[in-house]
mmCIF file of C-alpha atoms in Angstrom:
data_model
loop_
_atom_site.group_PDB
_atom_site.id
_atom_site.type_symbol
_atom_site.label_atom_id
_atom_site.label_comp_id
_atom_site.label_asym_id
_atom_site.label_seq_id
_atom_site.Cartn_x
_atom_site.Cartn_y
_atom_site.Cartn_z
ATOM 1 C CA UNK A 1 0.000 0.000 0.000
ATOM 2 C CA UNK A 2 1.308 3.433 -0.912
ATOM 3 C CA UNK A 3 1.963 5.889 1.870
ATOM 4 C CA UNK A 4 -0.700 8.614 2.211
ATOM 5 C CA UNK A 5 0.019 11.917 0.480
ATOM 6 C CA UNK A 6 -0.864 13.741 3.714
ATOM 7 C CA UNK A 7 -0.629 12.286 7.209
ATOM 8 C CA UNK A 8 -2.804 13.070 10.234
ATOM 9 C CA UNK A 9 -1.618 13.075 13.848
ATOM 10 C CA UNK A 10 -3.883 14.219 16.680
ATOM 11 C CA UNK A 11 -2.567 15.096 20.127
ATOM 12 C CA UNK A 12 -4.072 17.176 22.931
ATOM 13 C CA UNK A 13 -6.773 18.657 20.718
ATOM 14 C CA UNK A 14 -4.402 19.656 17.906
ATOM 15 C CA UNK A 15 -4.492 17.927 14.505
ATOM 16 C CA UNK A 16 -1.233 17.966 12.553
ATOM 17 C CA UNK A 17 -1.645 17.612 8.803
ATOM 18 C CA UNK A 18 1.737 16.909 7.229
ATOM 19 C CA UNK A 19 2.257 17.007 3.473
ATOM 20 C CA UNK A 20 4.040 13.704 2.919
ATOM 21 C CA UNK A 21 5.442 13.564 -0.610
ATOM 22 C CA UNK A 22 8.971 14.808 0.096
ATOM 23 C CA UNK A 23 10.366 12.933 -2.897
ATOM 24 C CA UNK A 24 8.065 15.096 -5.072
ATOM 25 C CA UNK A 25 8.636 18.223 -2.969
ATOM 26 C CA UNK A 26 5.057 17.746 -1.712
ATOM 27 C CA UNK A 27 3.585 18.513 -5.124
ATOM 28 C CA UNK A 28 -0.198 18.409 -5.553
ATOM 29 C CA UNK A 29 -1.582 15.477 -7.562
ATOM 30 C CA UNK A 30 -5.089 13.922 -7.578
ATOM 31 C CA UNK A 31 -4.362 11.674 -4.572
ATOM 32 C CA UNK A 32 -3.008 14.661 -2.628
ATOM 33 C CA UNK A 33 -6.056 16.794 -3.435
ATOM 34 C CA UNK A 34 -8.513 14.060 -2.464
ATOM 35 C CA UNK A 35 -6.657 13.370 0.761
ATOM 36 C CA UNK A 36 -6.606 17.078 1.637
ATOM 37 C CA UNK A 37 -10.372 17.269 1.266
ATOM 38 C CA UNK A 38 -10.955 14.082 3.268
ATOM 39 C CA UNK A 39 -8.749 15.227 6.137
ATOM 40 C CA UNK A 40 -10.179 18.739 6.105
ATOM 41 C CA UNK A 41 -13.682 17.290 6.474
ATOM 42 C CA UNK A 42 -12.477 15.020 9.276
ATOM 43 C CA UNK A 43 -10.835 17.897 11.150
ATOM 44 C CA UNK A 44 -13.927 20.056 10.748
ATOM 45 C CA UNK A 45 -16.249 17.335 12.073
ATOM 46 C CA UNK A 46 -14.175 15.841 14.911
ATOM 47 C CA UNK A 47 -15.181 17.636 18.111
ATOM 48 C CA UNK A 48 -11.986 16.496 19.832
ATOM 49 C CA UNK A 49 -9.951 18.579 17.383
ATOM 50 C CA UNK A 50 -9.790 22.218 18.464
ATOM 51 C CA UNK A 51 -6.999 23.510 16.210
ATOM 52 C CA UNK A 52 -5.329 22.325 12.995
ATOM 53 C CA UNK A 53 -1.674 22.710 11.950
ATOM 54 C CA UNK A 54 -0.647 22.278 8.313
ATOM 55 C CA UNK A 55 3.041 21.692 7.563
ATOM 56 C CA UNK A 56 5.314 19.909 5.099
ATOM 57 C CA UNK A 57 7.865 17.113 5.289
ATOM 58 C CA UNK A 58 11.382 17.302 3.935
ATOM 59 C CA UNK A 59 13.042 20.498 2.750
ATOM 60 C CA UNK A 60 9.992 21.929 0.961
ATOM 61 C CA UNK A 61 6.558 23.011 2.130
ATOM 62 C CA UNK A 62 4.882 22.502 -1.261
ATOM 63 C CA UNK A 63 5.987 23.382 -4.793
ATOM 64 C CA UNK A 64 2.465 23.436 -6.216
ATOM 65 C CA UNK A 65 0.900 21.256 -8.876
ATOM 66 C CA UNK A 66 2.658 18.122 -10.102
ATOM 67 C CA UNK A 67 3.877 19.403 -13.476
ATOM 68 C CA UNK A 68 4.868 15.881 -14.564
ATOM 69 C CA UNK A 69 1.218 14.867 -14.210
ATOM 70 C CA UNK A 70 0.104 17.916 -16.202
ATOM 71 C CA UNK A 71 2.460 16.945 -19.012
ATOM 72 C CA UNK A 72 1.398 13.311 -18.955
ATOM 73 C CA UNK A 73 -2.240 14.351 -19.482
ATOM 74 C CA UNK A 74 -1.333 15.521 -23.016
ATOM 75 C CA UNK A 75 -4.396 16.539 -25.017
ATOM 76 C CA UNK A 76 -6.558 15.862 -21.954
ATOM 77 C CA UNK A 77 -4.738 18.486 -19.871
ATOM 78 C CA UNK A 78 -7.702 20.882 -19.678
ATOM 79 C CA UNK A 79 -10.026 18.258 -18.237
ATOM 80 C CA UNK A 80 -7.366 16.718 -15.994
ATOM 81 C CA UNK A 81 -6.169 19.994 -14.510
ATOM 82 C CA UNK A 82 -9.748 21.228 -14.100
ATOM 83 C CA UNK A 83 -10.708 18.090 -12.169
ATOM 84 C CA UNK A 84 -7.592 18.415 -9.994
ATOM 85 C CA UNK A 85 -8.297 22.080 -9.247
ATOM 86 C CA UNK A 86 -11.893 21.402 -8.223
ATOM 87 C CA UNK A 87 -10.812 18.564 -5.939
ATOM 88 C CA UNK A 88 -8.027 20.654 -4.414
ATOM 89 C CA UNK A 89 -10.355 23.607 -3.934
ATOM 90 C CA UNK A 90 -12.824 21.503 -1.967
ATOM 91 C CA UNK A 91 -10.131 20.915 0.657
ATOM 92 C CA UNK A 92 -8.998 24.544 0.598
ATOM 93 C CA UNK A 93 -12.541 25.785 1.138
ATOM 94 C CA UNK A 94 -13.172 23.397 4.044
ATOM 95 C CA UNK A 95 -9.974 24.417 5.813
ATOM 96 C CA UNK A 96 -10.817 28.097 5.286
ATOM 97 C CA UNK A 97 -14.371 27.807 6.616
ATOM 98 C CA UNK A 98 -14.169 25.150 9.349
ATOM 99 C CA UNK A 99 -15.147 26.331 12.818
ATOM 100 C CA UNK A 100 -11.674 26.035 14.329
ATOM 101 C CA UNK A 101 -8.394 27.885 13.792
ATOM 102 C CA UNK A 102 -5.702 26.879 11.295
ATOM 103 C CA UNK A 103 -1.967 27.359 11.750
ATOM 104 C CA UNK A 104 0.395 26.921 8.805
ATOM 105 C CA UNK A 105 3.996 25.986 9.666
ATOM 106 C CA UNK A 106 5.846 26.712 6.428
ATOM 107 C CA UNK A 107 8.980 24.599 6.682
ATOM 108 C CA UNK A 108 10.496 25.496 3.301
ATOM 109 C CA UNK A 109 9.820 26.938 -0.147
ATOM 110 C CA UNK A 110 6.188 27.386 -1.195
ATOM 111 C CA UNK A 111 5.186 27.947 -4.809
ATOM 112 C CA UNK A 112 2.014 27.846 -6.894
ATOM 113 C CA UNK A 113 -0.657 25.869 -5.070
ATOM 114 C CA UNK A 114 1.817 25.563 -2.211
ATOM 115 C CA UNK A 115 1.742 29.346 -1.854
ATOM 116 C CA UNK A 116 -2.047 29.164 -1.587
ATOM 117 C CA UNK A 117 -1.792 26.522 1.150
ATOM 118 C CA UNK A 118 0.895 28.456 3.019
ATOM 119 C CA UNK A 119 -1.069 31.708 3.289
ATOM 120 C CA UNK A 120 -4.300 29.962 4.258
ATOM 121 C CA UNK A 121 -3.448 29.883 7.952
ATOM 122 C CA UNK A 122 -5.032 32.213 10.468
ATOM 123 C CA UNK A 123 -1.513 32.221 11.873
ATOM 124 C CA UNK A 124 1.174 31.607 9.237
ATOM 125 C CA UNK A 125 4.624 30.821 10.654
ATOM 126 C CA UNK A 126 7.508 30.728 8.186
ATOM 127 C CA UNK A 127 10.870 29.081 8.703
ATOM 128 C CA UNK A 128 13.755 31.406 7.944
ATOM 129 C CA UNK A 129 14.678 29.225 4.946
ATOM 130 C CA UNK A 130 11.198 29.486 3.415
ATOM 131 C CA UNK A 131 10.526 31.595 0.364
ATOM 132 C CA UNK A 132 7.423 32.249 -1.700
ATOM 133 C CA UNK A 133 6.838 32.329 -5.451
ATOM 134 C CA UNK A 134 3.670 32.522 -7.518
ATOM 135 C CA UNK A 135 5.243 30.450 -10.341
ATOM 136 C CA UNK A 136 2.032 30.113 -12.363
ATOM 137 C CA UNK A 137 2.780 32.468 -15.237
ATOM 138 C CA UNK A 138 6.305 31.049 -15.542
ATOM 139 C CA UNK A 139 4.698 27.907 -17.015
ATOM 140 C CA UNK A 140 1.826 29.671 -18.777
ATOM 141 C CA UNK A 141 -0.788 29.016 -16.070
ATOM 142 C CA UNK A 142 -3.017 31.058 -13.777
ATOM 143 C CA UNK A 143 -3.543 30.942 -9.982
ATOM 144 C CA UNK A 144 -5.508 28.322 -8.091
ATOM 145 C CA UNK A 145 -6.083 27.464 -4.466
ATOM 146 C CA UNK A 146 -7.504 30.929 -3.762
ATOM 147 C CA UNK A 147 -4.242 32.818 -4.394
ATOM 148 C CA UNK A 148 -5.977 35.514 -6.450
ATOM 149 C CA UNK A 149 -8.467 36.007 -3.586
ATOM 150 C CA UNK A 150 -6.053 35.976 -0.657
ATOM 151 C CA UNK A 151 -3.077 37.882 -2.068
ATOM 152 C CA UNK A 152 -4.774 41.288 -2.641
ATOM 153 C CA UNK A 153 -6.364 41.054 0.813
ATOM 154 C CA UNK A 154 -3.147 40.155 2.593
ATOM 155 C CA UNK A 155 -0.556 42.257 0.782
ATOM 156 C CA UNK A 156 -2.478 44.676 -1.458
ATOM 157 C CA UNK A 157 -3.200 44.722 -5.153
ATOM 158 C CA UNK A 158 0.159 46.121 -6.306
ATOM 159 C CA UNK A 159 2.222 43.488 -4.543
ATOM 160 C CA UNK A 160 -0.199 40.787 -5.656
ATOM 161 C CA UNK A 161 0.198 41.942 -9.244
ATOM 162 C CA UNK A 162 3.963 41.840 -8.948
ATOM 163 C CA UNK A 163 3.951 38.336 -7.471
ATOM 164 C CA UNK A 164 1.586 36.935 -10.092
ATOM 165 C CA UNK A 165 3.045 38.699 -13.126
ATOM 166 C CA UNK A 166 6.784 38.558 -12.440
ATOM 167 C CA UNK A 167 7.137 35.468 -10.193
ATOM 168 C CA UNK A 168 9.607 37.363 -8.021
ATOM 169 C CA UNK A 169 10.821 35.197 -5.152
ATOM 170 C CA UNK A 170 9.807 36.630 -1.766
ATOM 171 C CA UNK A 171 12.049 35.695 1.165
ATOM 172 C CA UNK A 172 10.631 34.876 4.586
ATOM 173 C CA UNK A 173 11.594 38.190 6.205
ATOM 174 C CA UNK A 174 10.131 40.248 3.370
ATOM 175 C CA UNK A 175 6.984 38.098 3.457
ATOM 176 C CA UNK A 176 6.540 38.940 7.127
ATOM 177 C CA UNK A 177 7.233 42.631 6.568
ATOM 178 C CA UNK A 178 4.324 43.069 4.201
ATOM 179 C CA UNK A 179 1.907 40.615 5.759
ATOM 180 C CA UNK A 180 2.121 37.530 3.577
ATOM 181 C CA UNK A 181 2.960 35.541 6.738
ATOM 182 C CA UNK A 182 2.520 36.300 10.415
ATOM 183 C CA UNK A 183 6.150 36.000 11.475
ATOM 184 C CA UNK A 184 9.436 34.188 10.863
ATOM 185 C CA UNK A 185 11.110 31.724 13.211
ATOM 186 C CA UNK A 186 14.339 29.789 12.885
ATOM 187 C CA UNK A 187 14.095 26.501 11.034
ATOM 188 C CA UNK A 188 14.937 24.488 14.144
ATOM 189 C CA UNK A 189 12.268 26.257 16.205
ATOM 190 C CA UNK A 190 9.418 26.101 13.686
ATOM 191 C CA UNK A 191 7.689 22.955 14.902
ATOM 192 C CA UNK A 192 7.983 23.908 18.562
ATOM 193 C CA UNK A 193 6.618 27.400 17.878
ATOM 194 C CA UNK A 194 3.739 26.005 15.817
ATOM 195 C CA UNK A 195 2.965 23.588 18.647
ATOM 196 C CA UNK A 196 2.973 26.397 21.206
ATOM 197 C CA UNK A 197 0.666 28.571 19.111
ATOM 198 C CA UNK A 198 -1.695 25.711 18.266
ATOM 199 C CA UNK A 199 -1.873 24.533 21.876
ATOM 200 C CA UNK A 200 -2.784 28.026 23.049
ATOM 201 C CA UNK A 201 -5.489 28.309 20.397
ATOM 202 C CA UNK A 202 -6.838 24.845 21.235
ATOM 203 C CA UNK A 203 -7.240 25.901 24.867
ATOM 204 C CA UNK A 204 -8.981 29.101 23.838
ATOM 205 C CA UNK A 205 -12.612 29.966 23.040
ATOM 206 C CA UNK A 206 -12.742 28.122 19.725
ATOM 207 C CA UNK A 207 -16.422 28.883 19.103
ATOM 208 C CA UNK A 208 -15.703 32.581 19.462
ATOM 209 C CA UNK A 209 -12.652 32.141 17.245
ATOM 210 C CA UNK A 210 -14.877 30.419 14.684
ATOM 211 C CA UNK A 211 -17.161 33.459 14.700
ATOM 212 C CA UNK A 212 -14.101 35.684 14.250
ATOM 213 C CA UNK A 213 -13.066 33.595 11.229
ATOM 214 C CA UNK A 214 -16.532 33.934 9.732
ATOM 215 C CA UNK A 215 -16.674 37.689 10.325
ATOM 216 C CA UNK A 216 -13.313 38.220 8.661
ATOM 217 C CA UNK A 217 -14.297 36.109 5.646
ATOM 218 C CA UNK A 218 -17.630 37.924 5.299
ATOM 219 C CA UNK A 219 -16.005 41.356 5.602
ATOM 220 C CA UNK A 220 -14.341 40.945 2.209
ATOM 221 C CA UNK A 221 -17.653 41.411 0.414
ATOM 222 C CA UNK A 222 -19.878 43.130 3.012
ATOM 223 C CA UNK A 223 -20.662 46.821 3.257
ATOM 224 C CA UNK A 224 -20.184 48.541 6.626
ATOM 225 C CA UNK A 225 -23.864 48.454 7.608
ATOM 226 C CA UNK A 226 -24.166 44.714 6.936
ATOM 227 C CA UNK A 227 -20.917 43.975 8.762
ATOM 228 C CA UNK A 228 -22.003 45.965 11.813
ATOM 229 C CA UNK A 229 -25.215 43.929 11.931
ATOM 230 C CA UNK A 230 -23.221 40.697 11.704
ATOM 231 C CA UNK A 231 -20.896 41.860 14.476
ATOM 232 C CA UNK A 232 -23.831 42.763 16.718
ATOM 233 C CA UNK A 233 -25.440 39.362 16.205
ATOM 234 C CA UNK A 234 -22.145 37.553 16.727
ATOM 235 C CA UNK A 235 -21.129 39.305 19.945
ATOM 236 C CA UNK A 236 -24.624 38.830 21.356
ATOM 237 C CA UNK A 237 -24.522 35.114 20.557
ATOM 238 C CA UNK A 238 -21.048 34.853 22.049
ATOM 239 C CA UNK A 239 -22.091 36.668 25.242
ATOM 240 C CA UNK A 240 -24.956 34.249 25.761
ATOM 241 C CA UNK A 241 -22.867 31.144 25.103
ATOM 242 C CA UNK A 242 -20.899 29.130 27.649
ATOM 243 C CA UNK A 243 -17.574 30.533 26.471
ATOM 244 C CA UNK A 244 -18.695 34.111 26.897
ATOM 245 C CA UNK A 245 -20.140 33.479 30.337
ATOM 246 C CA UNK A 246 -16.963 31.692 31.439
ATOM 247 C CA UNK A 247 -14.745 34.425 30.008
ATOM 248 C CA UNK A 248 -16.623 37.182 31.843
ATOM 249 C CA UNK A 249 -16.735 35.194 35.087
ATOM 250 C CA UNK A 250 -13.000 34.477 34.904
ATOM 251 C CA UNK A 251 -12.213 38.141 34.215
ATOM 252 C CA UNK A 252 -14.230 39.293 37.235
ATOM 253 C CA UNK A 253 -12.739 36.578 39.440
ATOM 254 C CA UNK A 254 -9.227 37.457 38.228
ATOM 255 C CA UNK A 255 -8.498 33.863 37.202
ATOM 256 C CA UNK A 256 -7.596 32.186 33.906
ATOM 257 C CA UNK A 257 -10.678 31.158 31.900
ATOM 258 C CA UNK A 258 -11.406 27.474 31.401
ATOM 259 C CA UNK A 259 -12.820 27.099 27.907
ATOM 260 C CA UNK A 260 -14.173 23.695 26.894
#
């Protein structure tokens, strides 16, 4: 039996999804895309999982689509790549909309679809050796994985245009400076830092964090009046929920909250 393209390890409420095709630099192929969707659905549904970490194995995070597979499709490339993109996007969408936080621990270079995966995290931690490249137009292709949606929102239209049109390589420090990632840590410290962040999030008010995720996603297309209404409804719901009551009680009692 072939090894899975992505592995799942769950410990203390944190699910670690590890891209596990190091011999292919964790490139995205149909098996990878299907596995991503399956595991994203599992993480979203499993109530014991309170935070998800996405990272890569080997020296690369993910170099994007498996170009060898694209070439092998020959005259069927349009249908094959379209099917792969739709499958991959199902996993991307589930990770982006699940009701629990996502941390990306970017252990090395990220390009193409790998760039899309890397910037998907609510908290995106980059190893110092990581770098980021759009790569699509270099091989005559266009973005997938939500890159054209996320990039303008994270780094602005001008920088997004430069990344997509010129394929300029962005180093980890520069990526942090203009908001492509949250921060940079040393390569040796990446996993430990991701674990610390994920553990803290898993012990936090994940239902409130889920509402924060939803509000931020909705804000991209909402006008101010609609967003204010959503915020009012969300904070009211949060105040009436167990997490909100515990948070207020802990604040008044001057003790750490115990979120479940």
